[in-house]
Structure formats: C-alpha cells, structure tokens
Short mmCIF file of C-alpha atoms in Angstrom, two decimals:
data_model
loop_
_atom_site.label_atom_id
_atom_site.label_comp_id
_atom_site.label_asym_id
_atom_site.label_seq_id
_atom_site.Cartn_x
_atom_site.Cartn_y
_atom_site.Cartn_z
CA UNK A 36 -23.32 -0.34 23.47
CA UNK A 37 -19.60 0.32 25.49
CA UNK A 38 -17.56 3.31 24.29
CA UNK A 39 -13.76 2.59 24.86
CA UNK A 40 -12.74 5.11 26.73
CA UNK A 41 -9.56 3.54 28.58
CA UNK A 42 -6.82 5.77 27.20
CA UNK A 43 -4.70 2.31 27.31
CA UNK A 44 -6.99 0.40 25.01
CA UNK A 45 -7.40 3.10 22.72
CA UNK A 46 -3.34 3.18 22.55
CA UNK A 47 -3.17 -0.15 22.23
CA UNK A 48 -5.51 -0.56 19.13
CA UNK A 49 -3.82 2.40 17.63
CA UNK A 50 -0.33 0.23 18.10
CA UNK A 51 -2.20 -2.88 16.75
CA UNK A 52 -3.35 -0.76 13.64
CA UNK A 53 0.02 0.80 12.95
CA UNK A 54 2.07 -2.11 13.26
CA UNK A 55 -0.20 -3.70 10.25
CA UNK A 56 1.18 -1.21 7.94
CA UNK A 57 4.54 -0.47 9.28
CA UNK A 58 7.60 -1.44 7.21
CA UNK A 59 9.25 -4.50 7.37
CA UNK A 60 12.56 -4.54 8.92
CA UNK A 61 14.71 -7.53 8.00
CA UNK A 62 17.45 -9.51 10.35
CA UNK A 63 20.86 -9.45 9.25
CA UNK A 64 20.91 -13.04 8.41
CA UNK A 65 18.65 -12.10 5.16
CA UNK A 66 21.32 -9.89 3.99
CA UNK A 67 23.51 -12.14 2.14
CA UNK A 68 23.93 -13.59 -1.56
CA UNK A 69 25.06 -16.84 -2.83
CA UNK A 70 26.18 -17.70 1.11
CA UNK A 71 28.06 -14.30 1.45
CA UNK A 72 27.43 -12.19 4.13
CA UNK A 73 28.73 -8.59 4.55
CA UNK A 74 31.74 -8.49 6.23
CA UNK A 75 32.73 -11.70 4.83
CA UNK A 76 36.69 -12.05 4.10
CA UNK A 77 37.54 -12.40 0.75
CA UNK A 78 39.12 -15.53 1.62
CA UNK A 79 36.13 -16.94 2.65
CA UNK A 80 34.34 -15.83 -0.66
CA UNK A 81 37.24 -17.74 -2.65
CA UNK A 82 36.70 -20.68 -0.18
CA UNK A 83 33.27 -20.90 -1.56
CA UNK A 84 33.64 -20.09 -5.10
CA UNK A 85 37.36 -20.38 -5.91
CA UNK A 86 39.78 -17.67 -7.44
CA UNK A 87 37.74 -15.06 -9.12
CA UNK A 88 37.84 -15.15 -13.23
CA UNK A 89 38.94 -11.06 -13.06
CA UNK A 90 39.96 -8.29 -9.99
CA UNK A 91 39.91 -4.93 -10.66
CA UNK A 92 41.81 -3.45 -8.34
CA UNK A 93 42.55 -0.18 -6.04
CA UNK A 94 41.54 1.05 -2.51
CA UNK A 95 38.62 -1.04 -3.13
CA UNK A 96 38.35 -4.29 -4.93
CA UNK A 97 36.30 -5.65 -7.62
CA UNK A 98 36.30 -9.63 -7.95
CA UNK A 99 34.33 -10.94 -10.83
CA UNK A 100 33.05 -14.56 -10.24
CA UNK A 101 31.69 -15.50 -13.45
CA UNK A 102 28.93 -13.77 -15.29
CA UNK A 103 26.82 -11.21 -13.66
CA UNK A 104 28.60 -11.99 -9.94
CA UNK A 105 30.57 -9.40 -8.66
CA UNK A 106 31.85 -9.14 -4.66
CA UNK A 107 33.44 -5.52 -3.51
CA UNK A 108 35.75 -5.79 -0.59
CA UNK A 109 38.57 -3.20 1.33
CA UNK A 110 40.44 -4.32 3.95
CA UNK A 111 39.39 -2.82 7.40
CA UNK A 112 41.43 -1.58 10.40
CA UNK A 113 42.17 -3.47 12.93
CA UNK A 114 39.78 -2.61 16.02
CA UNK A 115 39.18 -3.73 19.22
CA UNK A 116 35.43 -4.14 18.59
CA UNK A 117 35.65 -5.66 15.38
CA UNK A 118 38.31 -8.78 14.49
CA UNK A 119 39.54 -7.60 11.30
CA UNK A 120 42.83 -9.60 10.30
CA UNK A 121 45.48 -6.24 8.52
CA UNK A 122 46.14 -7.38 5.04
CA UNK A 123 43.20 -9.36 4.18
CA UNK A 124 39.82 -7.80 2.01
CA UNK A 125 36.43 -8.27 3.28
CA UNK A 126 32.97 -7.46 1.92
CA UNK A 127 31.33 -4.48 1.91
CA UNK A 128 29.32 -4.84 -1.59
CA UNK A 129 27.56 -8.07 -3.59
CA UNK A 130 26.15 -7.59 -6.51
CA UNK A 131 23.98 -10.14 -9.14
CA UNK A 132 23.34 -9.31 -12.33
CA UNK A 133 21.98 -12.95 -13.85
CA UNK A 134 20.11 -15.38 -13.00
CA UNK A 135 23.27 -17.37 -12.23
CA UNK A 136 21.95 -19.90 -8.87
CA UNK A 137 23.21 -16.88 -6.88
CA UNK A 138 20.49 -16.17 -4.23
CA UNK A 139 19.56 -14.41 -1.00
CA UNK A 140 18.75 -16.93 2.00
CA UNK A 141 15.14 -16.08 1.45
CA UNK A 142 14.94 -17.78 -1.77
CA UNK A 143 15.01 -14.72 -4.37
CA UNK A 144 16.86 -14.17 -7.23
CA UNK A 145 17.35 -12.57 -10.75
CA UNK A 146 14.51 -13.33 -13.14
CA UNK A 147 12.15 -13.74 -9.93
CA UNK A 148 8.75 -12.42 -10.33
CA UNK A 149 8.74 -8.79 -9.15
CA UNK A 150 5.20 -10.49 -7.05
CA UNK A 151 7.37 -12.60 -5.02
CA UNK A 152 9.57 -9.57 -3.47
CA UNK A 153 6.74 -8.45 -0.93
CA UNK A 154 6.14 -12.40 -0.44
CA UNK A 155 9.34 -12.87 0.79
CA UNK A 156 9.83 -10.04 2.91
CA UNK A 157 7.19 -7.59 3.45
CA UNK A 158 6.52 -3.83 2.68
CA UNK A 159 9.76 -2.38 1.58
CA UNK A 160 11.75 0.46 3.35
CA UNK A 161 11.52 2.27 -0.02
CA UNK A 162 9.88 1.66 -3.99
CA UNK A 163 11.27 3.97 -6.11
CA UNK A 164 11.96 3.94 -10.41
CA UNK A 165 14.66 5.45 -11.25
CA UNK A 166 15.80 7.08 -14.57
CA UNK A 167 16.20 4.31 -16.65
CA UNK A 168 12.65 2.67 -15.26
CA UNK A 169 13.51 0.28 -13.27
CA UNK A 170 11.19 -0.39 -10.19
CA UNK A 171 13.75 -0.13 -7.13
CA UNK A 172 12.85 -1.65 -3.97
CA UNK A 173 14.74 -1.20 -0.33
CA UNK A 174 15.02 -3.24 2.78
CA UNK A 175 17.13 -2.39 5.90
CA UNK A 176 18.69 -4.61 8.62
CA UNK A 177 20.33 -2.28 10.85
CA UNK A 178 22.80 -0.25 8.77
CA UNK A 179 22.79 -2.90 5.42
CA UNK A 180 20.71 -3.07 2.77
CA UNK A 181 19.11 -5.18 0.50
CA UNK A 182 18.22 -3.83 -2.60
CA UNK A 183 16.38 -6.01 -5.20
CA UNK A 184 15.59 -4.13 -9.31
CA UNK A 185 12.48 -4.99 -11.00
CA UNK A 186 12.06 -4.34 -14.89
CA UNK A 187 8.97 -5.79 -16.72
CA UNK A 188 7.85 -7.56 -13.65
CA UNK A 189 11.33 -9.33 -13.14
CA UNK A 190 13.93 -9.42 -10.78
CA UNK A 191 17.06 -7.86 -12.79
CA UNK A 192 19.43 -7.67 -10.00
CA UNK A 193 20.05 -8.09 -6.34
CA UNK A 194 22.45 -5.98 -4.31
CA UNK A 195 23.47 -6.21 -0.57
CA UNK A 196 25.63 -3.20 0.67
CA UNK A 197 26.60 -1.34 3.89
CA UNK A 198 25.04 2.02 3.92
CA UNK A 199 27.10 3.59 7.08
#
C-alpha cells in the first residue's frame, strides 16, 4: 500500500476537502429583486414599475410599490470612482414582503419553500432565528447581502441591502 507523503498532495486534498464545505459566496448579479439591483437610480426603479403608490420621505427614502414592495434609496455624492448624478436617489435597500411576482434572478421568492434556499444558492454565510422565530438566512457578494426569512418552512421575505 503507498502512504502520501508529498506535503503538496496532502495540501491539496485538504483544499479539495475544505472547499466541499466552505460557504457559498454569491456574484453580485444574484443580488437584485424584481430587476433592481443595488445602486439602481430611483429613476430607473420608476422606469420599471412606474410612480410609487406612497414615499415616505427624509435623508433616506421609502417608496412603496404596491403591497409588500418597498425600495430605500439616498442620493450619493458625486465621486470620481463612482457616476452618481447630484439630485437623483439610488438604491441602497429592497425589500419583499408578499408573494407579489417580485423575485431574485435566481428564481426565489416569498412563499418559496424554505428547501429551495440552499438549492438555489448553497450553504449560507449565516442561519440564524431571531426573536420572533423566524429562520434567517445570509448570503454575501462582496459588501451586499441577500437575506431571505423562513417561517413554517416558507419564504416570508427577501431583502437585498449594502452592508458597508
């Protein structure tokens, strides 16, 4: 019988074993709802999905697209990096509530089964409940988030948010 003793294979099969259980990451193109990425400008969102049905206003704002559909923008400084226009809102926060048609580019949405989540994209960051029992789990593209509620085995809302 041949031992492995090539310190190379032996890190390589520990890298192969690791990367089995190692926590999905996603892209930033699955961090988006109903066609909205982060960083969206509102006007884009109202392009899509008309004038919203109520704002709540502020530093930050709170459109309300129906039911169960909000979208949470602040407008962003100009910066040489970034091509942020002065005066207009963009997206920092969507939020579903319902299961409205509203969806991530993956395919889930609210009343999905909770089964599906893990399906669709892996071992999350984080699975947590939190105080009121609800089964919270996290996935991270870079410095956005996608975090998807579970109650009673069903999807009971989907939020994508910057976290920096």
């Amino acid at each position: 019988m041949n031992k492995i003793t090539n310190p190379i294979v032996i890190l390589i099969i520990i890298y192969i074993l690791c990367m089995s259980t190692t926590v999905s990451a996603l892209s930033k193109n699955q961090i988006a709802l109903g066609g909205i990425p982060l960083d969206a400008s509102l006007k884009y969102v109202n392009s899509i999905y008309g004038p919203p049905t109520h704002i709540d206003g502020g530093g930050r704002w709170v459109s309300h697209y129906g039911n169960g559909f909000l979208v949470y923008s602040s407008s962003r400084r100009s910066r040489p990096d970034n091509h942020y226009e002065v005066g207009v809102n963009y997206v920092d926060q969507v939020i579903v509530t319902q299961n409205n048609g509203i969806a991530t580019p993956d395919g889930a949405y609210v009343g999905m089964r909770e089964n599906i989540i893990e399906e669709l994209y892996g071992t999350p960051f984080n699975k947590f409940v939190n105080e009121k029992g609800e089964l919270t789990y996290w996935y991270f593209a870079n410095t956005q988030l996608l975090e998807l509620k579970v109650k009673n085995s069903k999807v009971i809302s989907i939020r994508i948010t910057e976290t920096d």
